[in-house]
PDB file of C-alpha atoms and ligand atoms in Angstrom:
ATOM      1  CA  UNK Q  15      44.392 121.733  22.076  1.00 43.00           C
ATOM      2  CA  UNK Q  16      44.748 120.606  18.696  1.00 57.00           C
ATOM      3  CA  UNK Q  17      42.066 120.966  15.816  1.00 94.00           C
ATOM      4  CA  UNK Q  18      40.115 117.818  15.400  1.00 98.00           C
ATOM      5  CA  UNK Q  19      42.238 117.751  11.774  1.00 97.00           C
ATOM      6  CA  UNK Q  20      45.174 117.484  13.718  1.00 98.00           C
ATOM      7  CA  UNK Q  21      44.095 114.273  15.693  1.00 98.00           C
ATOM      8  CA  UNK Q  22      42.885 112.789  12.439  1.00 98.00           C
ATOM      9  CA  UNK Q  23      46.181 112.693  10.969  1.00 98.00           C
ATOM     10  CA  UNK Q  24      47.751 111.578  13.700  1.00 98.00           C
ATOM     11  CA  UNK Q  25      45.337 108.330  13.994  1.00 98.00           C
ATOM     12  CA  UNK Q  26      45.633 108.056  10.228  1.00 98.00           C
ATOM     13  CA  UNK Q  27      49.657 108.195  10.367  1.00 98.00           C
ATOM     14  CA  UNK Q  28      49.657 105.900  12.835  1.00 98.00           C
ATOM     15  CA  UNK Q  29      47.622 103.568  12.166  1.00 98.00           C
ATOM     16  CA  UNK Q  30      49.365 103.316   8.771  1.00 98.00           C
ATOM     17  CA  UNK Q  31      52.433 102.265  10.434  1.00 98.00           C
ATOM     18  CA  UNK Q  32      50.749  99.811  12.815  1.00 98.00           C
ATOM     19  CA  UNK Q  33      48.856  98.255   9.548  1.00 98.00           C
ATOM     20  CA  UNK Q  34      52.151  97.733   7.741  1.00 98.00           C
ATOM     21  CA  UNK Q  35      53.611  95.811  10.559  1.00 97.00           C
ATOM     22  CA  UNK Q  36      51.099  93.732  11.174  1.00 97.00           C
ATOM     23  CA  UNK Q  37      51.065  92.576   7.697  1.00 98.00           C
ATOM     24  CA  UNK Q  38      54.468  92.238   7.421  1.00 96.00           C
ATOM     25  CA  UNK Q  39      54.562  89.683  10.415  1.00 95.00           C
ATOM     26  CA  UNK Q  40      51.440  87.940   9.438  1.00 95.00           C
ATOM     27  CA  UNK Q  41      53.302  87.385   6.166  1.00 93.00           C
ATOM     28  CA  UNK Q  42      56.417  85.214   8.442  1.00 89.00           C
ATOM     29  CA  UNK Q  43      53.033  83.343   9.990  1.00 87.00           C
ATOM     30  CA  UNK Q  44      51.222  83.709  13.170  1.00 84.00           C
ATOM     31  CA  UNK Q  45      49.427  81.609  16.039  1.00 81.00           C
ATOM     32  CA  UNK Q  46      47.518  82.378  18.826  1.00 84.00           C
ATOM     33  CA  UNK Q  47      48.816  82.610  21.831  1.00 82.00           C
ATOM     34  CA  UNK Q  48      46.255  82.573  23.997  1.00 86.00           C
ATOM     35  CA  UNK Q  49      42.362  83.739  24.278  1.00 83.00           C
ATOM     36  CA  UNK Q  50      40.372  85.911  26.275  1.00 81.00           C
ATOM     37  CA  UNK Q  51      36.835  86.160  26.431  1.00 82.00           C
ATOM     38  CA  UNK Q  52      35.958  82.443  25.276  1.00 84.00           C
ATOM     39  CA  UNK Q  53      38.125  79.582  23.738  1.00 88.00           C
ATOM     40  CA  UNK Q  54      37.046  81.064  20.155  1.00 84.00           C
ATOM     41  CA  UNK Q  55      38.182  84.897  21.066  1.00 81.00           C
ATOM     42  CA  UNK Q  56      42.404  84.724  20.158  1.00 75.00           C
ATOM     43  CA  UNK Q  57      45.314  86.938  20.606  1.00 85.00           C
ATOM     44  CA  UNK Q  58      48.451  86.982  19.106  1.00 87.00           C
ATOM     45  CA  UNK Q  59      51.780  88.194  19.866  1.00 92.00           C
ATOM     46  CA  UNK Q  60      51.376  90.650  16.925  1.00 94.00           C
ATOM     47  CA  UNK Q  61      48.012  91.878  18.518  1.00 93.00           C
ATOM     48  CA  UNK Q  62      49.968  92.963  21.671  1.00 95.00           C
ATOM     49  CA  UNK Q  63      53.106  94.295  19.660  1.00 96.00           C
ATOM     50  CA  UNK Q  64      51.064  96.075  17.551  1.00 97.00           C
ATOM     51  CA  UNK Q  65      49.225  97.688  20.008  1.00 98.00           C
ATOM     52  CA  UNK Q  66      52.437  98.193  22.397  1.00 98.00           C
ATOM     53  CA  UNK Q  67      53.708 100.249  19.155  1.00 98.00           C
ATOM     54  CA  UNK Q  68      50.356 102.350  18.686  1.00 98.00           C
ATOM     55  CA  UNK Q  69      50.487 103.451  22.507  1.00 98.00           C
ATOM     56  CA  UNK Q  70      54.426 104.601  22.184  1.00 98.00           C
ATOM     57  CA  UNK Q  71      53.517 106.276  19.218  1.00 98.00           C
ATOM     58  CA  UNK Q  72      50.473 108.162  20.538  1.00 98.00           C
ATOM     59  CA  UNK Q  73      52.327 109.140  23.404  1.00 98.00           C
ATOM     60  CA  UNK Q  74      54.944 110.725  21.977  1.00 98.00           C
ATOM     61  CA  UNK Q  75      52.770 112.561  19.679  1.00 98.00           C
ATOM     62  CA  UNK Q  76      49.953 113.259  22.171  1.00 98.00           C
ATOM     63  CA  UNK Q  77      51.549 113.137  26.050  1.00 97.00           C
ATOM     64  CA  UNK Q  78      49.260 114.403  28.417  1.00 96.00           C
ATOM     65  CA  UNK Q  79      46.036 112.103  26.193  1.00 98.00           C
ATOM     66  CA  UNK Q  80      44.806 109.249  27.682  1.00 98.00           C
ATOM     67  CA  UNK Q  81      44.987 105.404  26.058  1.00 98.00           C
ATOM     68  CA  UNK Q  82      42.429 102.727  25.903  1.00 98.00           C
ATOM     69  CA  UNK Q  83      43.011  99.410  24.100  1.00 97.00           C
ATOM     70  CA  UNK Q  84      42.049  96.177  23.495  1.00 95.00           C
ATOM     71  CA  UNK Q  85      44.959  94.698  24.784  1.00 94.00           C
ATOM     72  CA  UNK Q  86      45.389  95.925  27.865  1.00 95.00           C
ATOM     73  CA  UNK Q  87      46.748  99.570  26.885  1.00 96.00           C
ATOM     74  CA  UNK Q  88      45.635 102.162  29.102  1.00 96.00           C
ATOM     75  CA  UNK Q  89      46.796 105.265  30.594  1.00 96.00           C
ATOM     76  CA  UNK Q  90      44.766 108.002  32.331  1.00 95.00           C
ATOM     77  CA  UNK Q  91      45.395 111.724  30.682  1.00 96.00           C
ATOM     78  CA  UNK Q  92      44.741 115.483  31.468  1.00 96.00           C
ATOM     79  CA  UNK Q  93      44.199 116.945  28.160  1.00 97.00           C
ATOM     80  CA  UNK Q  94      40.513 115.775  27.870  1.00 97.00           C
ATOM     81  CA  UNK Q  95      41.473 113.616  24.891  1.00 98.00           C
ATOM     82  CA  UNK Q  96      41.711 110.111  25.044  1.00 98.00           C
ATOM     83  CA  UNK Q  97      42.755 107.524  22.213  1.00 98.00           C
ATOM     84  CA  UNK Q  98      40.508 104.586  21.561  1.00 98.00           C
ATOM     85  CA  UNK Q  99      42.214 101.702  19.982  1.00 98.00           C
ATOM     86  CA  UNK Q 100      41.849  98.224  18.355  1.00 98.00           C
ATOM     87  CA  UNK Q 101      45.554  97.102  17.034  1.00 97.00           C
ATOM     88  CA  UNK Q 102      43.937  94.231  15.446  1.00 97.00           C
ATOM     89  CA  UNK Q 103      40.255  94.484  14.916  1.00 98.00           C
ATOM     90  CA  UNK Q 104      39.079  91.179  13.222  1.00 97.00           C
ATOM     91  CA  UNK Q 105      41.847  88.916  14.672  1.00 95.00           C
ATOM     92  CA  UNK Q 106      40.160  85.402  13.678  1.00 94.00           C
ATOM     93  CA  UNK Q 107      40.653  86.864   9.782  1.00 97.00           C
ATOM     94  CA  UNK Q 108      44.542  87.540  10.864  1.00 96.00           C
ATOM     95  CA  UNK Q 109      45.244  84.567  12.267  1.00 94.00           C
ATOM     96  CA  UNK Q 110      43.604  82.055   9.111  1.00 94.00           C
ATOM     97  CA  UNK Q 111      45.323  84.646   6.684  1.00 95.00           C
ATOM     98  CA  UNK Q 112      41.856  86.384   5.542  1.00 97.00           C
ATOM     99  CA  UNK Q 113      42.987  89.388   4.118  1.00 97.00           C
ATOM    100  CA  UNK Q 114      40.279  91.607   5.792  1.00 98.00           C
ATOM    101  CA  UNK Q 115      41.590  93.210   9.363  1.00 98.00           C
ATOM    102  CA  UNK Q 116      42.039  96.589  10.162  1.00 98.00           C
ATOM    103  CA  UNK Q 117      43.824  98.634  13.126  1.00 98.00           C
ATOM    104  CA  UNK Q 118      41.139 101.309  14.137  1.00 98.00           C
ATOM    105  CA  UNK Q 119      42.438 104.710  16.249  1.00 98.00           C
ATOM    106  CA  UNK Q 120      39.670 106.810  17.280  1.00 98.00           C
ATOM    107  CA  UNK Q 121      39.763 110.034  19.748  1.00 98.00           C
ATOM    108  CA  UNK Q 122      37.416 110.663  21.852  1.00 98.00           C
ATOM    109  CA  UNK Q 123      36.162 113.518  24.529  1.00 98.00           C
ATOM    110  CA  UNK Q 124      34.714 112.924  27.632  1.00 95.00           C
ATOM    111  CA  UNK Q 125      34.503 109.535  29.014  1.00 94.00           C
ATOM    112  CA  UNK Q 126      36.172 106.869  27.186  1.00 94.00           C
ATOM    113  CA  UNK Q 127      32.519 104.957  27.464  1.00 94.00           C
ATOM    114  CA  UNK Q 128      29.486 104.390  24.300  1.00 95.00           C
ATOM    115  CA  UNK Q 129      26.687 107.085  25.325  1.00 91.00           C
ATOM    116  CA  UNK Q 130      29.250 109.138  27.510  1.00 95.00           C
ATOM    117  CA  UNK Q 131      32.088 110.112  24.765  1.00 96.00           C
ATOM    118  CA  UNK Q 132      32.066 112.787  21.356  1.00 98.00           C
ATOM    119  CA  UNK Q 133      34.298 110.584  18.913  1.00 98.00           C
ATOM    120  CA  UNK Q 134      36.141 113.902  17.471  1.00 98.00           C
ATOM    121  CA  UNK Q 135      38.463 111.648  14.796  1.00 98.00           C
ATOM    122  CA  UNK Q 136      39.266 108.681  14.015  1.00 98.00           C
ATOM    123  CA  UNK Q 137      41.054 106.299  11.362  1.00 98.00           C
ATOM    124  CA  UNK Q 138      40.274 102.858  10.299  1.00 99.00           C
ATOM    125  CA  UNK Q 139      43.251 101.357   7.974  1.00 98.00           C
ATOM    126  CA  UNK Q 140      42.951  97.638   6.090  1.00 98.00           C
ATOM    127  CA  UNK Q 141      46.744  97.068   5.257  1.00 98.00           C
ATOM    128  CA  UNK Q 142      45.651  94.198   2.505  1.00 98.00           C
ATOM    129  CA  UNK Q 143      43.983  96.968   0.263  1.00 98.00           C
ATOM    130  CA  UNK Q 144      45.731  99.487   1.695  1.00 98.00           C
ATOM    131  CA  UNK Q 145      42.637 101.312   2.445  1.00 98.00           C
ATOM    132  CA  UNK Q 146      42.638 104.197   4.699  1.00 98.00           C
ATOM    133  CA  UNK Q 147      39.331 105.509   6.088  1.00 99.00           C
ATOM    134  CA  UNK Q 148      39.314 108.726   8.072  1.00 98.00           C
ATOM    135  CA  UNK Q 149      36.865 110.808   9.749  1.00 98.00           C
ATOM    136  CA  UNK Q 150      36.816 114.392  12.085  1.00 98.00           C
ATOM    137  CA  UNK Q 151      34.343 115.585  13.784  1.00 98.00           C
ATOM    138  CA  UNK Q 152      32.915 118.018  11.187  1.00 98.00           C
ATOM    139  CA  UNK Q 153      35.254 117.521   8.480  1.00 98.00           C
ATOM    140  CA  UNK Q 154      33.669 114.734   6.450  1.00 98.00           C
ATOM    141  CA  UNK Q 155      34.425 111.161   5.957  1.00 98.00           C
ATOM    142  CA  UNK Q 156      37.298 109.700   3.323  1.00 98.00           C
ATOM    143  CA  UNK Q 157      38.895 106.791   2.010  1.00 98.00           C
ATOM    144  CA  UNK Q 158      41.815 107.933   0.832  1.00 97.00           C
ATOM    145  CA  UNK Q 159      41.056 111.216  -0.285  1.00 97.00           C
ATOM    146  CA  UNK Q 160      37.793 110.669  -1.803  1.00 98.00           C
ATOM    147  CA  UNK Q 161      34.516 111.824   0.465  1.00 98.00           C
ATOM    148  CA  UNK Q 162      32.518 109.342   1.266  1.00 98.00           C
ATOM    149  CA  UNK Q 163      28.288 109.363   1.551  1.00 98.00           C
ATOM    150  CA  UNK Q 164      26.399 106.057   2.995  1.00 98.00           C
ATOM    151  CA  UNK Q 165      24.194 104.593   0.291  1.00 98.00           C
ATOM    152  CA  UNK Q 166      20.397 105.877  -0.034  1.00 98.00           C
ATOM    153  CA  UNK Q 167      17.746 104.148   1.888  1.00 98.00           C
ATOM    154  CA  UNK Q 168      16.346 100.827   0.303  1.00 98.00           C
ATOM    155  CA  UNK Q 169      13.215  98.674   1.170  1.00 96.00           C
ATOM    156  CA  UNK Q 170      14.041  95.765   3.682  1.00 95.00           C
ATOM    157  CA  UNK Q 171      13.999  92.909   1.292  1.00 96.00           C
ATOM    158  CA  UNK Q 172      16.252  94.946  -1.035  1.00 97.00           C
ATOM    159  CA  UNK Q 173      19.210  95.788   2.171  1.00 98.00           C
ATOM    160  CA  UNK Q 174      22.300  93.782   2.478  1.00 98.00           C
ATOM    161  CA  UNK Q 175      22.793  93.371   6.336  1.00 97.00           C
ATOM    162  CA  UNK Q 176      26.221  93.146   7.716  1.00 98.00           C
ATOM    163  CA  UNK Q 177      26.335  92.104  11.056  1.00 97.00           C
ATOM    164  CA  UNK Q 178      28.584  89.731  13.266  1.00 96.00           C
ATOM    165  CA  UNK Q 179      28.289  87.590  16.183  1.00 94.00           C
ATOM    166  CA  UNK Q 180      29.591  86.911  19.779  1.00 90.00           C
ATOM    167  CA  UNK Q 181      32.237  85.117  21.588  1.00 84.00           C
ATOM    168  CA  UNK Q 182      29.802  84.240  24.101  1.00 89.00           C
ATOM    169  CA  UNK Q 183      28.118  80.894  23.041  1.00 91.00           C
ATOM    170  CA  UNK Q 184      24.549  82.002  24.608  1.00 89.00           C
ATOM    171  CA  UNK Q 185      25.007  84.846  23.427  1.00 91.00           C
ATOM    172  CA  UNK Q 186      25.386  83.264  19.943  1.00 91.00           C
ATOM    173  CA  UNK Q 187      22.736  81.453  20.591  1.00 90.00           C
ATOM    174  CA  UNK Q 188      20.172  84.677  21.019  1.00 90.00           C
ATOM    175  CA  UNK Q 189      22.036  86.236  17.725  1.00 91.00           C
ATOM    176  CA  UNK Q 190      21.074  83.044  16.032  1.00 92.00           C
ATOM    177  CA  UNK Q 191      17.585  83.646  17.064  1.00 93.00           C
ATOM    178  CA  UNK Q 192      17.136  86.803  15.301  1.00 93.00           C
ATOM    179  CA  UNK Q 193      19.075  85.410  11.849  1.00 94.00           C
ATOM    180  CA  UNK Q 194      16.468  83.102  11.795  1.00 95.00           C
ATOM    181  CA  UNK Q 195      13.892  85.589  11.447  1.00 95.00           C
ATOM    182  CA  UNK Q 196      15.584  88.339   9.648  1.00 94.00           C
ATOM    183  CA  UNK Q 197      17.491  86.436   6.662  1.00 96.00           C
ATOM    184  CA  UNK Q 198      13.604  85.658   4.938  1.00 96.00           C
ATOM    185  CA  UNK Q 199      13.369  89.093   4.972  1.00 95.00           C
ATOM    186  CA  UNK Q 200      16.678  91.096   3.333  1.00 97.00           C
ATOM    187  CA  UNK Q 201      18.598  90.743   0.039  1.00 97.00           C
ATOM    188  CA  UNK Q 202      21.196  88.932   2.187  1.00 98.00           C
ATOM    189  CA  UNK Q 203      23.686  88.515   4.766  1.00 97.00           C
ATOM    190  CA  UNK Q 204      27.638  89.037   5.438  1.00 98.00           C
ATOM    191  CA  UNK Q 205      29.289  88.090   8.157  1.00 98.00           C
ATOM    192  CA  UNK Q 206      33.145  89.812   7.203  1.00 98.00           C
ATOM    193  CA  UNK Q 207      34.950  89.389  10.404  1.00 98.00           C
ATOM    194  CA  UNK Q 208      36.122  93.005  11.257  1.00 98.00           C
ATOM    195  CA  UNK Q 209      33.543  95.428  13.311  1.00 98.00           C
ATOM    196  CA  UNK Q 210      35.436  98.509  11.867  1.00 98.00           C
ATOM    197  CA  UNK Q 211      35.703  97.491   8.406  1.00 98.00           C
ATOM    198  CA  UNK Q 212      31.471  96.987   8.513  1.00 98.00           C
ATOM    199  CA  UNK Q 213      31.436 100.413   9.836  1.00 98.00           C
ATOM    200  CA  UNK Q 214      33.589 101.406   6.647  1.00 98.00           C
ATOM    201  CA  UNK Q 215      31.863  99.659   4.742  1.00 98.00           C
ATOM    202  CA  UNK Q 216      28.323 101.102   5.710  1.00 98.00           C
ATOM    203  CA  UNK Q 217      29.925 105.031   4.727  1.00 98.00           C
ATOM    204  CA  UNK Q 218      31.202 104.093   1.832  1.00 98.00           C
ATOM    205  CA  UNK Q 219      28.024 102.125   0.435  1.00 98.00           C
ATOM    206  CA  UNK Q 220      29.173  98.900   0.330  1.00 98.00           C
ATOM    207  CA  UNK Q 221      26.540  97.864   2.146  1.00 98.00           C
ATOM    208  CA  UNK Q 222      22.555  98.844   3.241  1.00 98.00           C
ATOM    209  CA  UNK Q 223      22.669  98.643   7.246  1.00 98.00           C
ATOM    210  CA  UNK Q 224      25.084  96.938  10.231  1.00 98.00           C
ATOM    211  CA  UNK Q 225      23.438  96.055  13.137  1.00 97.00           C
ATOM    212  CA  UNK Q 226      25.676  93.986  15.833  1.00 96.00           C
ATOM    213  CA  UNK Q 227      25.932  92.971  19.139  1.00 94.00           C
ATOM    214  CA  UNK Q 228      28.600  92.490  22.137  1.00 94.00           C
ATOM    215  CA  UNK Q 229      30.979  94.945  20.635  1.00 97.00           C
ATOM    216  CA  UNK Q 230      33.571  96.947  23.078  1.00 96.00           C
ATOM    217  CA  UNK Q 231      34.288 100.764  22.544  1.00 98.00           C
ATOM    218  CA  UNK Q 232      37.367 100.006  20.404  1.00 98.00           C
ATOM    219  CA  UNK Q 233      35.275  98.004  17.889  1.00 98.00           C
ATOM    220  CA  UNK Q 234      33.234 100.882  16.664  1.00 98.00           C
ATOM    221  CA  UNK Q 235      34.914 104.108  18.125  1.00 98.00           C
ATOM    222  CA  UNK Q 236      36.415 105.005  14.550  1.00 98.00           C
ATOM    223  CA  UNK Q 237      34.361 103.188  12.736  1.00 98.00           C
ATOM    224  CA  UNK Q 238      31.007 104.752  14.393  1.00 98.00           C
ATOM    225  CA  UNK Q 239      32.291 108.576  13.441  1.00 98.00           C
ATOM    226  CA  UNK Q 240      33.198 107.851   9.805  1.00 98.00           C
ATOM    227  CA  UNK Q 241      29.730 106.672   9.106  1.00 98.00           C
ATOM    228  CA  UNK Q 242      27.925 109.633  11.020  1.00 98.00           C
ATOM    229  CA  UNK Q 243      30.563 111.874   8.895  1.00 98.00           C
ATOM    230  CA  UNK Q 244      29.262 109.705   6.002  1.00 98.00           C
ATOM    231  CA  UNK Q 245      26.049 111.719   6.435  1.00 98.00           C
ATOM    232  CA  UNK Q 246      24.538 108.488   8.455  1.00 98.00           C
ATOM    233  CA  UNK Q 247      23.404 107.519  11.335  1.00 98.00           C
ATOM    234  CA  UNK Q 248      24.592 105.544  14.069  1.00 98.00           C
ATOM    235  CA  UNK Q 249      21.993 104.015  17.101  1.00 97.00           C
ATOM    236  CA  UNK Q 250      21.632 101.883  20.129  1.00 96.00           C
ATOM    237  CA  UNK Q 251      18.336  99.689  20.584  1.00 94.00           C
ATOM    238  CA  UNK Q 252      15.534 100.511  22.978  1.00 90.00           C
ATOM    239  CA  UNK Q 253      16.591 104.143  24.090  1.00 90.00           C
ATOM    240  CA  UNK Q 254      20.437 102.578  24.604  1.00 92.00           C
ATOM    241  CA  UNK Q 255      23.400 104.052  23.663  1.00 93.00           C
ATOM    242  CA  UNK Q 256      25.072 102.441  20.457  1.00 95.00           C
ATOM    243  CA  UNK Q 257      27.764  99.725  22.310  1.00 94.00           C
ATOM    244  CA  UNK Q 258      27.714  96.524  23.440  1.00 92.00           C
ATOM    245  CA  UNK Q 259      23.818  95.833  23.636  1.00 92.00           C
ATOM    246  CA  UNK Q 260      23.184  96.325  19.810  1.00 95.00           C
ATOM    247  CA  UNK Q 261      24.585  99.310  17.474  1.00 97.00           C
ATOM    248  CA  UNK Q 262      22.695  99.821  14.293  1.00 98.00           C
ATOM    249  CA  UNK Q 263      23.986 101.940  11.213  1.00 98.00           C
ATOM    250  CA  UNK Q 264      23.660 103.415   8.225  1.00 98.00           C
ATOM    251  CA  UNK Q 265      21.426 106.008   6.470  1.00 98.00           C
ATOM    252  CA  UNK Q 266      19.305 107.550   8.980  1.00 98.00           C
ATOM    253  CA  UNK Q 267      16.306 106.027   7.604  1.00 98.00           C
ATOM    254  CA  UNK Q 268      16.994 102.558   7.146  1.00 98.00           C
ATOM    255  CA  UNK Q 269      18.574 102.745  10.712  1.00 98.00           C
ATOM    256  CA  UNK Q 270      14.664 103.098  11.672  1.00 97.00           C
ATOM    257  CA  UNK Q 271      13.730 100.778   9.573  1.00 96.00           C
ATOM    258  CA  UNK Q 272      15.985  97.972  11.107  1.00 96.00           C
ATOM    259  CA  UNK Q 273      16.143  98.847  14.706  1.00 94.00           C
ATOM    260  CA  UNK Q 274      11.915  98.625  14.739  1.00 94.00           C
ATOM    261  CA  UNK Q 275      12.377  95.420  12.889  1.00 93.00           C
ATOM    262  CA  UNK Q 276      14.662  94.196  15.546  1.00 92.00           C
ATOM    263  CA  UNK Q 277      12.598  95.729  18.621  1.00 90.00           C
ATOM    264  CA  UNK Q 278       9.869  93.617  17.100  1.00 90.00           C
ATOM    265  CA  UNK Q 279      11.273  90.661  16.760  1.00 90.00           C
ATOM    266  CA  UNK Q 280      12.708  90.502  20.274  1.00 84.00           C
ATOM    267  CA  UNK Q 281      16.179  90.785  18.778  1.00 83.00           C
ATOM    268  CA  UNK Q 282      16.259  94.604  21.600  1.00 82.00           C
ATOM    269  CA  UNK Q 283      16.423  91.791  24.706  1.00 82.00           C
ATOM    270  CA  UNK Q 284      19.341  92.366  27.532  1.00 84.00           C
ATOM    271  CA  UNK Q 285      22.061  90.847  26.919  1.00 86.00           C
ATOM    272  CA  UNK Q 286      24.354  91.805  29.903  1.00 84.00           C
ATOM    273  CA  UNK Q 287      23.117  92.494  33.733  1.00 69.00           C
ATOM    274  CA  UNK Q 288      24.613  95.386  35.174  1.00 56.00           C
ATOM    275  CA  UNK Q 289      27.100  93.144  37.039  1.00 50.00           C
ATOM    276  CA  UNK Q 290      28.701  91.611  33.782  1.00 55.00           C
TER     277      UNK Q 290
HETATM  278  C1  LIP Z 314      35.988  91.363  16.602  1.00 75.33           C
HETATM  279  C2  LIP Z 314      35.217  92.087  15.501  1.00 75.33           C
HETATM  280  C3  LIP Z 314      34.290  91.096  14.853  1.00 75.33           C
HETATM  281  C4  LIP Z 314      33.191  91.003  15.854  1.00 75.33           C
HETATM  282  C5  LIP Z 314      33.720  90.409  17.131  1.00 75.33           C
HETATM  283  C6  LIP Z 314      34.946  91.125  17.665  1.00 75.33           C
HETATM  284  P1  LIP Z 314      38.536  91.529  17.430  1.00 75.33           P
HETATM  285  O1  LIP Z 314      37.061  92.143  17.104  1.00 75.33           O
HETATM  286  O2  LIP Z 314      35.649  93.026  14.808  1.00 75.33           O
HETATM  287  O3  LIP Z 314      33.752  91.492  13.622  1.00 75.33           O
HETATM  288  O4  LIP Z 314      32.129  90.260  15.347  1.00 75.33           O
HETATM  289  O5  LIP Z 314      32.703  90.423  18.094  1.00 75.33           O
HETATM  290  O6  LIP Z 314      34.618  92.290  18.321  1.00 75.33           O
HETATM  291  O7  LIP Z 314      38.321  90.644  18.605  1.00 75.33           O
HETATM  292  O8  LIP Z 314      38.960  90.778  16.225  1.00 75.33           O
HETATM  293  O9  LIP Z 314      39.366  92.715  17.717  1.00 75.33           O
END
């Protein structure tokens, strides 16, 4: 088994490389070619190349780890280890040419699943500012090679609140809900597009707290350990694990703070059944 250093720079490296192509292609233009989800959640033929490349990659570093990915990438392993990936994390940005996506690589032990895994490392890279966040279990959080520390804990009215919203149109609707209430109360909102660049953002103090909803594992994986690493904290809602029904980070404080705000303004409420 390698040290958790080890799988850091080999999500970092490659990550790197899958960054560069994708901006090279999005610079000859792109277009969806399809959706998923919902009419509004794309894919495009770089997602699926770029993704195709990160699994080829990991496997000939890493052969006996296992592969999850947005796209369809998976492969059962027997090492324990198994690589969590988003080729192109904040695809509406890529598409309409916003220069903020990222290609997040996380490993994880245990279960590939929110509340089952350990993230051990993990690499978040935004090929526009060629910004490379990393992350070990243990080792500290960087961008670049300077450590990063989330920012110190702020009243409510002072926090800027990153957050993002669903695919799901009722589930927008319930996200629009608690907007309603909460923007009154905070310095401001930002909606950026990119789960793992919020998640980078929160460690390196660029913002106060990120709470979202609806996300899948390769949306926060990487993202999720560089803020803990960051020296923050990183939470699910109403004794859930941090996933899909709400994750909430950033200093361990203001994470209380905002998830009892939520809770109390019925922002907590189910989302999924156990079916969907
Ligand atoms: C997207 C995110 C975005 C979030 C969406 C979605 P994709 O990932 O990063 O910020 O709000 O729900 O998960 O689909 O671009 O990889």
């Amino acid at each position: 088994m390698s040290g958790y250093h080890e799988l850091r720079d080999i999500a970092a490296r490659i990550a790197r490389t899958a960054g560069d192509f994708a901006a090279a292609e999005r610079r000859n233009g792109v277009h969806a070619i399809g959706s998923k989800s919902s009419i509004v959640d794309v894919v495009t033929q770089v997602d699926r190349d770029a993704e195709a490349m990160i699994g080829e990659l990991l496997t000939s570093a890493r052969p006996g780890d296992g592969l999850l990915g947005e796209e369809g990438l998976s492969a059962e392993g027997n090492s324990g280890v198994t690589w969590v990936v988003d080729p192109i994390d904040g695809t509406v940005n890529f598409l309409y040419g916003i220069p903020h996506y990222a290609v997040s690589i996380a490993a994880v032990e245990g279960p590939p699943e929110p509340g089952k895994w350990t993230i051990v490392a993990g690499a978040v890279y935004n090929p526009s500012l060629n910004e490379l966040f990393t992350a070990h279990r243990g080792g500290g959080a960087h961008l670049d090679s300077t450590p990063l520390r989330v920012s110190d804990p702020v009243a409510l009215e002072e926090s800027l609140w990153l957050t993002g919203f669903a695919y799901s149109a009722s589930h927008r609707s319930v996200q629009a809900q608690l907007v309603l209430q909460m923007l009154p109360k905070v310095r401001d909102i930002r909606r950026m597009g990119t789960a793992s660049l919020d998640l980078t953002a929160i460690a390196a103090g660029r913002g106060n707290i990120y709470f979202e909803r609806t996300l899948s594992p390769w949306d926060h994986a990487a993202g999720e350990l560089i803020v803990t690493e960051a020296g923050g904290a990183v939470s699910g809602l109403a004794g859930r694990p941090a996933g899909r029904e709400g994750l909430v980070a950033g200093h361990p404080d203001m994470v209380e703070l905002f998830a009892r705000a939520i809770e109390s303004m019925g922002g907590d409420k189910e989302l999924y059944t156990s079916s969907q």
